[in-house]
Amino acid sequence: MPLEALIFDVDGTLAETEEVHRQAFNATFAAFGLAWHWDRALYAVLLKVTGGKERILHYVAGWQPPGGAAAAGQVAALHAAKTARYVALVEDGRIALRPGVGRLLAEARAAGLKLAIATTTSRPNVDSLIRATLGDGASALFDAVAAGDMVAAKKPAPDIYRLALAQLGSPATGCIAFEDSANGVRSAAAAGLAVVATPGLYSAHDDLSGAAVCHDDLSTVDLDSLRRLLAGRR
Ligand code: XBP
Ligand code: MG
């Protein structure tokens, strides 16, 4: 099966976004009068639960912070406010693509490959990141965007990758996924995809053994190496 498409995770893979997510969560908690603060060490633990709403509910259940019960009842409003803050921070230009990402996207498009996104994060976050890092109209680079609540079960479940594959109309055997985290690698691998892993700030110690290959970043990854990787799976 020839290489047809590249499917990218967003947070930690396209860009190091989690510090901006963390900042947006904390600012939102303060705006809602919640005396909560997620420092880096706590956030590393909470990140094991994917999805912002799910992460807030996990924190309330496990840490029982003040005001937790009431906050859980308005988690959708809390999360919508967090998304708005995150988008504003991204539009401020706080985030750059990780090394090699922009070049690999351009090479793939030039070679006629399809591009897709498969992420746990919310769609407005994806759109703002693509616009801020790749320019206005860059969403058109992607043939498929599977994001956030478009599936019921988030990573590590395979659903979001299955949705991206369905949107692409491509078989898993013709695609390669790019992921930074254990949850992401498990999700993509469970959907039958070969995975290229690039651990980031919050996933440096994750178990990425389900990936076909692991690189510090994507700066050394080119289409020839990806085609060899896919051929080697058969
Ligand atoms: C990472 C996540 C997301 C973000 C926050 O997803 O787990 O939940 O931390 O985004 P991925 P939301 O690596 O799959 O992109 O608050 O919008 O969920
Ligand atoms: Mg990720």
Coordinates of N, CA and C and ligand atoms in Angstrom, one line a residue:
M1 N 0.8 -1.2 0.0 CA 0.0 0.0 0.0 C 0.9 1.3 0.0
P2 N 0.8 2.1 -1.0 CA 1.6 3.4 -1.0 C 1.1 4.3 0.1
L3 N 2.1 5.2 0.5 CA 1.8 6.2 1.5 C 0.7 7.2 0.9
E4 N -0.4 7.3 1.6 CA -1.5 8.2 1.1 C -1.6 9.5 2.0
A5 N -1.4 9.3 3.3 CA -1.7 10.5 4.2 C -0.9 10.5 5.4
L6 N -0.7 11.7 6.0 CA 0.0 11.9 7.3 C -1.1 12.4 8.2
I7 N -1.2 11.8 9.4 CA -2.2 12.3 10.4 C -1.5 12.8 11.6
F8 N -1.7 14.0 12.0 CA -1.0 14.7 13.1 C -1.8 14.9 14.3
D9 N -1.3 14.5 15.4 CA -1.8 15.0 16.7 C -1.5 16.5 16.8
V10 N -2.1 17.2 17.7 CA -1.9 18.7 17.8 C -1.0 19.0 19.0
D11 N -1.6 18.8 20.2 CA -0.8 19.3 21.4 C 0.4 18.5 21.7
G12 N 1.5 19.1 21.7 CA 2.8 18.4 21.9 C 3.4 17.9 20.7
T13 N 2.7 17.8 19.6 CA 3.2 17.2 18.3 C 3.4 18.3 17.3
L14 N 2.4 19.0 16.9 CA 2.6 20.1 16.0 C 3.3 21.2 16.7
A15 N 3.0 21.4 18.0 CA 3.6 22.5 18.8 C 3.5 22.2 20.2
E16 N 4.4 22.8 21.0 CA 4.4 22.7 22.5 C 3.3 23.6 23.0
T17 N 2.1 23.1 23.2 CA 1.0 24.0 23.5 C 0.6 23.9 25.0
E18 N 1.1 22.8 25.7 CA 0.4 22.5 27.0 C 0.7 23.6 28.0
E19 N 1.8 24.4 27.9 CA 2.0 25.4 28.9 C 0.9 26.5 28.7
V20 N 0.5 26.7 27.4 CA -0.5 27.7 27.2 C -1.9 27.2 27.6
H21 N -2.1 25.9 27.4 CA -3.4 25.3 27.9 C -3.4 25.5 29.5
R22 N -2.3 25.2 30.1 CA -2.2 25.3 31.6 C -2.5 26.7 32.0
Q23 N -1.9 27.7 31.4 CA -2.1 29.1 31.7 C -3.6 29.5 31.5
A24 N -4.2 29.0 30.4 CA -5.6 29.3 30.1 C -6.5 28.6 31.2
F25 N -6.2 27.4 31.6 CA -7.0 26.8 32.7 C -6.9 27.7 34.0
N26 N -5.7 28.0 34.4 CA -5.5 28.7 35.6 C -6.1 30.1 35.6
A27 N -6.0 30.8 34.5 CA -6.7 32.1 34.4 C -8.2 32.0 34.5
T28 N -8.7 30.9 33.9 CA -10.2 30.7 33.9 C -10.6 30.4 35.3
F29 N -9.9 29.5 36.0 CA -10.2 29.2 37.4 C -10.3 30.5 38.2
A30 N -9.3 31.4 38.1 CA -9.3 32.6 38.8 C -10.6 33.5 38.4
A31 N -10.9 33.5 37.1 CA -12.0 34.4 36.7 C -13.3 33.8 37.2
F32 N -13.4 32.5 37.5 CA -14.6 31.9 38.1 C -14.6 31.9 39.6
G33 N -13.6 32.6 40.2 CA -13.5 32.7 41.6 C -13.1 31.4 42.3
L34 N -12.4 30.5 41.6 CA -11.9 29.3 42.1 C -10.5 29.4 42.5
A35 N -10.2 29.1 43.8 CA -8.8 29.2 44.3 C -8.0 28.0 44.0
W36 N -8.0 27.7 42.7 CA -7.2 26.5 42.2 C -6.0 27.0 41.4
H37 N -4.9 26.2 41.5 CA -3.8 26.5 40.6 C -3.1 25.2 40.2
W38 N -3.1 25.0 38.9 CA -2.4 23.8 38.4 C -1.0 24.1 38.1
D39 N 0.0 23.7 39.0 CA 1.4 24.0 38.7 C 1.9 22.9 37.7
R40 N 3.1 23.0 37.3 CA 3.6 22.1 36.2 C 3.6 20.6 36.7
A41 N 4.0 20.4 38.0 CA 4.0 19.0 38.5 C 2.6 18.4 38.5
L42 N 1.6 19.2 39.0 CA 0.3 18.7 39.0 C -0.3 18.5 37.6
Y43 N 0.0 19.4 36.7 CA -0.5 19.3 35.4 C 0.0 18.1 34.7
A44 N 1.3 17.7 35.0 CA 1.9 16.5 34.4 C 1.1 15.3 34.8
V45 N 0.6 15.3 36.0 CA -0.3 14.2 36.5 C -1.6 14.2 35.8
L46 N -2.2 15.4 35.8 CA -3.6 15.6 35.2 C -3.6 15.3 33.7
L47 N -2.5 15.5 33.0 CA -2.5 15.3 31.6 C -2.7 13.9 31.2
K48 N -2.6 13.0 32.1 CA -2.8 11.6 31.8 C -4.3 11.4 31.4
V49 N -5.2 12.3 31.9 CA -6.6 12.3 31.4 C -6.7 13.3 30.3
T50 N -7.1 12.8 29.1 CA -7.2 13.7 27.9 C -8.5 14.4 27.9
G51 N -8.5 15.6 27.3 CA -9.7 16.4 27.2 C -9.8 17.3 28.4
G52 N -10.0 18.6 28.1 CA -10.1 19.6 29.2 C -11.2 19.4 30.2
K53 N -12.4 19.1 29.7 CA -13.6 18.9 30.6 C -13.3 17.7 31.4
E54 N -12.9 16.6 30.8 CA -12.6 15.4 31.5 C -11.5 15.6 32.6
R55 N -10.5 16.4 32.3 CA -9.4 16.7 33.2 C -9.9 17.5 34.4
I56 N -10.8 18.5 34.2 CA -11.3 19.3 35.3 C -12.1 18.4 36.2
L57 N -13.0 17.5 35.6 CA -13.8 16.6 36.4 C -12.9 15.6 37.2
H58 N -11.9 15.1 36.6 CA -10.9 14.2 37.2 C -10.3 14.9 38.4
Y59 N -9.9 16.2 38.3 CA -9.3 17.0 39.3 C -10.3 17.1 40.5
V60 N -11.5 17.5 40.2 CA -12.5 17.7 41.2 C -12.7 16.4 42.0
A61 N -12.8 15.3 41.3 CA -13.1 14.0 42.0 C -11.9 13.5 42.8
G62 N -10.7 13.7 42.3 CA -9.5 13.2 42.9 C -8.9 14.1 44.0
W63 N -9.0 15.4 43.8 CA -8.3 16.3 44.7 C -9.3 17.1 45.6
Q64 N -10.6 17.0 45.3 CA -11.6 17.6 46.1 C -11.3 19.1 46.5
P65 N -11.0 19.9 45.5 CA -10.7 21.3 45.8 C -11.9 22.1 46.2
P66 N -11.7 23.3 46.9 CA -12.8 24.1 47.3 C -13.6 24.5 46.1
G67 N -15.0 24.4 46.3 CA -15.9 24.8 45.2 C -16.0 23.8 44.1
G68 N -15.4 22.6 44.3 CA -15.4 21.6 43.3 C -16.7 21.1 42.8
A69 N -17.7 20.9 43.8 CA -19.0 20.3 43.4 C -19.7 21.3 42.5
A70 N -19.7 22.6 42.8 CA -20.4 23.6 42.0 C -19.7 23.7 40.7
A71 N -18.4 23.7 40.7 CA -17.7 23.8 39.4 C -18.0 22.7 38.5
A72 N -18.1 21.5 39.0 CA -18.4 20.3 38.2 C -19.7 20.5 37.5
G73 N -20.6 21.1 38.2 CA -21.9 21.4 37.6 C -21.9 22.4 36.4
Q74 N -20.9 23.2 36.3 CA -20.8 24.1 35.2 C -19.5 23.9 34.4
V75 N -19.1 22.6 34.3 CA -17.9 22.3 33.6 C -17.9 22.8 32.1
A76 N -19.0 22.7 31.5 CA -19.1 23.1 30.1 C -18.8 24.6 30.0
A77 N -19.4 25.4 30.9 CA -19.1 26.9 30.8 C -17.7 27.2 31.2
L78 N -17.1 26.5 32.2 CA -15.7 26.7 32.5 C -14.8 26.4 31.3
H79 N -15.1 25.3 30.7 CA -14.3 24.9 29.6 C -14.4 25.8 28.4
A80 N -15.6 26.3 28.1 CA -15.8 27.2 27.0 C -15.0 28.5 27.3
A81 N -15.0 28.9 28.5 CA -14.2 30.1 28.9 C -12.7 29.9 28.7
K82 N -12.3 28.7 29.1 CA -10.9 28.3 28.9 C -10.5 28.2 27.5
T83 N -11.4 27.7 26.6 CA -11.1 27.7 25.2 C -10.9 29.1 24.6
A84 N -11.8 30.0 25.0 CA -11.7 31.4 24.5 C -10.4 32.0 24.9
R85 N -9.9 31.7 26.2 CA -8.7 32.3 26.7 C -7.5 31.7 25.9
Y86 N -7.6 30.4 25.7 CA -6.5 29.7 24.9 C -6.4 30.3 23.5
V87 N -7.5 30.4 22.9 CA -7.5 30.9 21.5 C -6.9 32.3 21.5
A88 N -7.2 33.2 22.4 CA -6.7 34.5 22.5 C -5.2 34.5 22.7
L89 N -4.7 33.6 23.5 CA -3.2 33.5 23.8 C -2.5 33.0 22.5
V90 N -3.1 32.0 21.8 CA -2.5 31.5 20.5 C -2.5 32.6 19.5
E91 N -3.6 33.4 19.4 CA -3.6 34.5 18.4 C -2.6 35.6 18.7
D92 N -2.2 35.6 20.0 CA -1.2 36.6 20.4 C 0.2 36.2 19.9
G93 N 0.3 35.0 19.3 CA 1.6 34.5 18.7 C 2.5 33.9 19.8
R94 N 1.9 33.3 20.8 CA 2.7 32.7 21.9 C 3.4 31.3 21.5
I95 N 2.9 30.7 20.4 CA 3.3 29.4 20.1 C 3.9 29.3 18.7
A96 N 5.0 28.5 18.6 CA 5.6 28.2 17.3 C 5.5 26.7 17.0
L97 N 5.5 26.3 15.7 CA 5.5 24.9 15.4 C 6.8 24.2 15.9
R98 N 6.8 22.9 16.2 CA 8.0 22.2 16.6 C 8.9 22.1 15.4
P99 N 10.2 21.8 15.6 CA 11.2 21.7 14.5 C 10.7 20.6 13.5
G100 N 10.8 21.0 12.2 CA 10.5 20.0 11.1 C 9.1 19.9 10.7
V101 N 8.2 20.4 11.5 CA 6.8 20.2 11.2 C 6.3 21.0 10.0
G102 N 6.7 22.3 9.9 CA 6.3 23.1 8.7 C 6.9 22.5 7.4
R103 N 8.1 22.1 7.5 CA 8.8 21.5 6.3 C 8.1 20.2 5.9
L104 N 7.8 19.4 6.9 CA 7.2 18.1 6.5 C 5.8 18.2 5.9
L105 N 5.0 19.2 6.5 CA 3.7 19.5 5.9 C 3.8 19.9 4.5
A106 N 4.8 20.8 4.2 CA 4.9 21.3 2.9 C 5.4 20.3 1.9
E107 N 6.3 19.4 2.3 CA 6.8 18.3 1.5 C 5.7 17.4 1.2
A108 N 4.9 17.1 2.2 CA 3.8 16.1 2.0 C 2.8 16.7 1.0
R109 N 2.4 17.9 1.1 CA 1.5 18.5 0.2 C 2.1 18.6 -1.3
A110 N 3.3 18.9 -1.3 CA 4.0 19.0 -2.7 C 4.0 17.6 -3.4
A111 N 4.1 16.6 -2.5 CA 4.1 15.2 -3.1 C 2.7 14.6 -3.3
G112 N 1.7 15.4 -3.0 CA 0.3 15.0 -3.3 C -0.3 14.1 -2.2
L113 N 0.4 14.1 -1.0 CA -0.2 13.3 0.1 C -1.3 14.1 0.7
K114 N -2.2 13.4 1.4 CA -3.3 14.1 2.1 C -2.7 14.3 3.6
L115 N -3.3 15.3 4.2 CA -2.9 15.7 5.6 C -4.2 15.7 6.4
A116 N -4.0 15.2 7.7 CA -5.2 15.2 8.6 C -4.7 15.5 10.0
I117 N -5.7 15.9 10.8 CA -5.5 16.2 12.2 C -6.3 15.2 13.0
A118 N -5.8 14.6 14.1 CA -6.5 13.7 15.0 C -6.1 14.1 16.4
T119 N -7.0 14.9 17.1 CA -6.6 15.5 18.3 C -7.7 15.4 19.4
T120 N -7.3 15.5 20.6 CA -8.3 15.5 21.7 C -8.7 16.9 22.0
T121 N -7.9 17.9 21.6 CA -8.3 19.3 21.9 C -9.5 19.8 21.0
S122 N -10.0 20.9 21.4 CA -11.2 21.4 20.8 C -11.0 22.1 19.5
R123 N -11.9 22.0 18.6 CA -11.7 22.5 17.2 C -11.3 24.0 17.1
P124 N -11.9 24.9 17.9 CA -11.4 26.3 17.9 C -9.9 26.4 18.2
N125 N -9.4 25.5 19.0 CA -8.0 25.6 19.4 C -7.1 25.1 18.2
V126 N -7.6 24.1 17.5 CA -6.9 23.7 16.3 C -6.9 24.8 15.2
D127 N -8.0 25.4 15.0 CA -8.1 26.4 13.9 C -7.2 27.6 14.3
S128 N -7.2 28.0 15.5 CA -6.3 29.2 15.9 C -4.9 28.8 15.8
L129 N -4.5 27.6 16.2 CA -3.1 27.2 16.1 C -2.6 27.2 14.7
I130 N -3.4 26.6 13.8 CA -3.0 26.5 12.4 C -2.9 27.9 11.8
R131 N -3.9 28.8 12.1 CA -3.8 30.1 11.5 C -2.6 30.9 12.0
A132 N -2.3 30.8 13.3 CA -1.3 31.6 13.9 C 0.1 31.1 13.5
T133 N 0.3 29.8 13.2 CA 1.6 29.3 12.9 C 1.8 29.1 11.4
L134 N 0.7 28.8 10.6 CA 0.9 28.6 9.2 C 0.2 29.6 8.3
G135 N -0.5 30.5 8.9 CA -1.1 31.6 8.1 C -2.6 31.5 7.9
D136 N -3.2 32.6 7.5 CA -4.6 32.6 7.2 C -4.9 31.6 6.0
G137 N -5.9 30.9 6.1 CA -6.3 30.0 5.0 C -5.5 28.7 5.0
A138 N -4.6 28.5 6.0 CA -3.8 27.3 6.1 C -4.7 26.1 6.5
S139 N -5.9 26.3 7.0 CA -6.8 25.1 7.3 C -7.0 24.3 6.1
A140 N -6.9 25.0 4.9 CA -7.2 24.2 3.6 C -6.1 23.2 3.3
L141 N -5.0 23.3 4.1 CA -3.9 22.3 3.9 C -4.4 20.9 4.3
F142 N -5.3 20.9 5.2 CA -5.8 19.7 5.9 C -7.0 19.1 5.2
D143 N -7.0 17.9 4.8 CA -8.1 17.3 4.1 C -9.1 16.8 5.2
A144 N -8.7 16.6 6.4 CA -9.6 16.1 7.4 C -9.1 16.6 8.8
V145 N -10.1 17.0 9.6 CA -9.8 17.5 11.0 C -10.8 16.7 11.9
A146 N -10.2 15.8 12.7 CA -11.0 15.1 13.7 C -10.5 15.7 15.1
A147 N -11.5 16.3 15.9 CA -11.1 17.0 17.1 C -12.1 16.9 18.2
G148 N -11.6 16.9 19.4 CA -12.4 17.1 20.6 C -13.6 16.2 20.7
D149 N -14.7 16.8 20.9 CA -16.0 16.1 21.2 C -16.6 15.5 20.0
M150 N -15.9 15.4 18.8 CA -16.5 14.8 17.7 C -16.6 13.3 17.9
V151 N -15.9 12.8 18.9 CA -16.0 11.4 19.3 C -16.3 11.3 20.8
A152 N -17.0 10.3 21.2 CA -17.4 10.2 22.6 C -16.2 9.7 23.5
A153 N -15.4 8.8 22.9 CA -14.3 8.3 23.7 C -13.0 8.9 23.2
K154 N -12.3 9.7 24.0 CA -11.1 10.4 23.6 C -9.9 9.4 23.7
K155 N -8.7 9.9 23.2 CA -7.5 9.1 23.4 C -7.3 8.7 24.8
P156 N -6.9 7.5 25.1 CA -6.2 6.5 24.3 C -7.2 5.6 23.4
A157 N -8.5 5.9 23.4 CA -9.4 5.1 22.6 C -9.0 5.4 21.1
P158 N -9.2 4.5 20.2 CA -8.9 4.7 18.8 C -9.8 5.6 18.0
D159 N -11.0 6.0 18.6 CA -12.1 6.6 17.9 C -11.7 7.8 17.0
I160 N -10.8 8.7 17.6 CA -10.5 9.9 16.9 C -9.7 9.6 15.6
Y161 N -8.8 8.6 15.7 CA -8.1 8.2 14.5 C -9.0 7.5 13.5
R162 N -9.9 6.7 14.0 CA -10.8 6.1 13.1 C -11.7 7.1 12.3
L163 N -12.1 8.2 13.1 CA -12.8 9.3 12.4 C -12.0 10.0 11.4
A164 N -10.7 10.3 11.7 CA -9.9 10.9 10.7 C -9.7 10.1 9.5
L165 N -9.5 8.7 9.7 CA -9.4 7.8 8.5 C -10.7 7.8 7.7
A166 N -11.8 7.8 8.3 CA -13.1 7.8 7.6 C -13.2 9.1 6.8
Q167 N -12.9 10.3 7.5 CA -12.9 11.6 6.7 C -12.0 11.6 5.5
L168 N -10.8 11.0 5.7 CA -9.8 10.9 4.6 C -10.3 10.0 3.5
G169 N -11.0 8.9 3.9 CA -11.3 7.8 3.0 C -10.1 7.0 2.7
S170 N -9.2 6.9 3.6 CA -8.0 6.1 3.4 C -7.9 5.0 4.4
P171 N -7.2 3.9 4.1 CA -7.1 2.8 5.0 C -5.9 3.1 6.0
A172 N -6.0 2.5 7.2 CA -4.9 2.7 8.1 C -3.5 2.3 7.6
T173 N -3.5 1.3 6.7 CA -2.3 0.8 6.2 C -1.6 1.7 5.2
G174 N -2.3 2.8 4.8 CA -1.7 3.8 3.9 C -1.4 5.1 4.5
C175 N -1.5 5.1 5.9 CA -1.3 6.3 6.6 C -0.3 6.2 7.7
I176 N 0.3 7.3 8.1 CA 1.2 7.3 9.3 C 0.7 8.4 10.2
A177 N 0.7 8.1 11.5 CA 0.3 9.0 12.6 C 1.6 9.6 13.3
F178 N 1.5 10.8 13.7 CA 2.5 11.5 14.5 C 2.0 11.9 15.8
E179 N 2.7 11.4 16.9 CA 2.2 11.6 18.2 C 3.3 11.9 19.2
D180 N 3.0 12.6 20.3 CA 4.0 12.9 21.3 C 3.8 12.1 22.6
S181 N 2.6 11.5 22.8 CA 2.3 11.0 24.2 C 1.9 9.5 24.2
A182 N 2.0 8.9 25.4 CA 1.5 7.5 25.5 C 0.1 7.4 25.1
N183 N -0.8 8.2 25.6 CA -2.2 8.1 25.2 C -2.4 8.2 23.7
G184 N -1.7 9.1 23.1 CA -1.8 9.3 21.6 C -1.3 8.1 20.8
V185 N -0.1 7.6 21.2 CA 0.5 6.4 20.5 C -0.5 5.3 20.7
R186 N -1.0 5.1 21.9 CA -2.0 4.0 22.1 C -3.2 4.1 21.2
S187 N -3.7 5.3 21.1 CA -4.9 5.6 20.3 C -4.6 5.3 18.8
A188 N -3.5 5.8 18.3 CA -3.2 5.6 16.8 C -2.9 4.2 16.5
A189 N -2.1 3.5 17.4 CA -1.8 2.1 17.2 C -3.0 1.2 17.2
A190 N -4.0 1.6 18.1 CA -5.2 0.8 18.2 C -6.1 0.9 17.0
A191 N -5.9 2.0 16.3 CA -6.6 2.2 15.0 C -5.9 1.6 13.8
G192 N -4.8 0.9 14.1 CA -4.0 0.2 13.1 C -3.0 1.0 12.4
L193 N -2.6 2.1 12.9 CA -1.7 3.0 12.2 C -0.2 2.8 12.7
A194 N 0.7 3.0 11.8 CA 2.1 3.1 12.1 C 2.3 4.5 12.7
V195 N 3.1 4.5 13.8 CA 3.2 5.8 14.6 C 4.6 6.2 14.6
V196 N 4.9 7.5 14.3 CA 6.1 8.2 14.5 C 6.0 9.0 15.8
A197 N 6.8 8.7 16.8 CA 6.6 9.4 18.1 C 7.7 10.5 18.2
T198 N 7.3 11.7 18.8 CA 8.2 12.7 19.1 C 7.9 13.3 20.4
P199 N 8.5 12.7 21.5 CA 8.1 13.1 22.8 C 8.4 14.6 23.0
G200 N 7.6 15.3 23.9 CA 7.8 16.7 24.1 C 7.9 17.0 25.6
L201 N 7.7 18.3 25.9 CA 7.9 18.8 27.3 C 7.2 17.9 28.3
Y202 N 6.0 17.6 28.1 CA 5.2 16.8 29.1 C 5.2 15.3 28.9
S203 N 5.8 14.8 27.8 CA 5.8 13.4 27.5 C 7.1 12.8 27.4
A204 N 8.2 13.5 27.9 CA 9.5 13.0 27.9 C 9.7 11.6 28.5
H205 N 8.9 11.3 29.5 CA 9.0 10.0 30.2 C 7.9 9.1 29.9
D206 N 7.1 9.4 28.9 CA 5.9 8.5 28.5 C 6.5 7.2 27.9
D207 N 5.7 6.2 28.0 CA 6.0 4.9 27.4 C 5.4 5.0 25.9
L208 N 6.4 5.2 25.0 CA 6.0 5.3 23.6 C 6.4 4.1 22.8
S209 N 6.5 2.9 23.5 CA 6.9 1.7 22.9 C 6.0 1.2 21.8
G210 N 4.8 1.7 21.7 CA 3.9 1.2 20.7 C 4.1 1.9 19.3
A211 N 5.1 2.9 19.3 CA 5.4 3.6 18.1 C 6.4 2.8 17.3
A212 N 6.3 3.0 15.9 CA 7.3 2.3 15.0 C 8.6 2.8 15.2
V213 N 8.7 4.1 15.4 CA 10.0 4.8 15.5 C 9.8 6.1 16.4
C214 N 10.9 6.5 17.1 CA 10.8 7.6 18.0 C 12.0 8.6 17.7
H215 N 11.6 9.8 17.5 CA 12.6 10.9 17.2 C 12.5 12.0 18.2
D216 N 13.6 12.7 18.5 CA 13.6 13.9 19.4 C 12.6 14.9 18.8
D217 N 12.6 15.1 17.5 CA 11.7 16.0 16.8 C 11.6 15.5 15.4
L218 N 10.9 16.3 14.5 CA 10.6 15.8 13.2 C 11.6 16.4 12.2
S219 N 12.7 17.0 12.7 CA 13.6 17.7 11.7 C 14.4 16.7 10.8
T220 N 14.5 15.5 11.3 CA 15.2 14.5 10.4 C 14.3 13.6 9.7
V221 N 13.0 13.8 9.8 CA 12.0 12.9 9.2 C 11.6 13.4 7.8
D222 N 11.8 12.6 6.8 CA 11.4 13.0 5.4 C 10.5 12.0 4.8
L223 N 10.0 12.2 3.6 CA 9.0 11.3 3.0 C 9.6 10.0 2.7
D224 N 10.9 10.0 2.3 CA 11.5 8.7 1.9 C 11.5 7.8 3.2
S225 N 11.9 8.3 4.3 CA 12.0 7.5 5.5 C 10.6 7.1 5.9
L226 N 9.6 7.8 5.7 CA 8.2 7.4 6.0 C 7.7 6.3 5.1
R227 N 8.1 6.4 3.8 CA 7.7 5.4 2.9 C 8.4 4.0 3.2
R228 N 9.7 4.1 3.6 CA 10.4 2.9 4.1 C 9.7 2.3 5.3
L229 N 9.4 3.2 6.2 CA 8.7 2.7 7.5 C 7.4 1.9 7.1
L230 N 6.6 2.5 6.2 CA 5.4 1.8 5.9 C 5.6 0.5 5.2
A231 N 6.6 0.5 4.3 CA 6.9 -0.7 3.5 C 7.4 -1.8 4.5
G232 N 8.2 -1.4 5.5 CA 8.7 -2.3 6.5 C 7.7 -3.0 7.3
R233 N 6.5 -2.5 7.4 CA 5.4 -3.1 8.2 C 4.8 -4.3 7.6
R234 N 5.0 -4.5 6.3 CA 4.4 -5.6 5.6 C 5.1 -6.9 5.7
Ligands
XBP1 C1 -4.1 17.0 24.4 C2 -5.2 17.1 25.4 C3 -6.1 18.3 25.4 C4 -5.5 19.6 25.8 C5 -6.5 20.6 26.2 O1 -4.6 16.5 23.2 O2 -5.4 16.3 26.2 O3 -7.1 18.0 26.3 O4 -4.6 19.4 26.9 O5 -7.5 20.8 25.2 P1 -3.8 16.1 21.9 P2 -9.0 21.0 25.6 O6 -2.4 15.8 22.3 O7 -4.6 14.9 21.4 O8 -3.9 17.2 20.9 O9 -9.1 21.7 26.8 O10 -9.6 21.7 24.4 O11 -9.6 19.6 25.7
MG2 MG -0.4 15.2 22.0

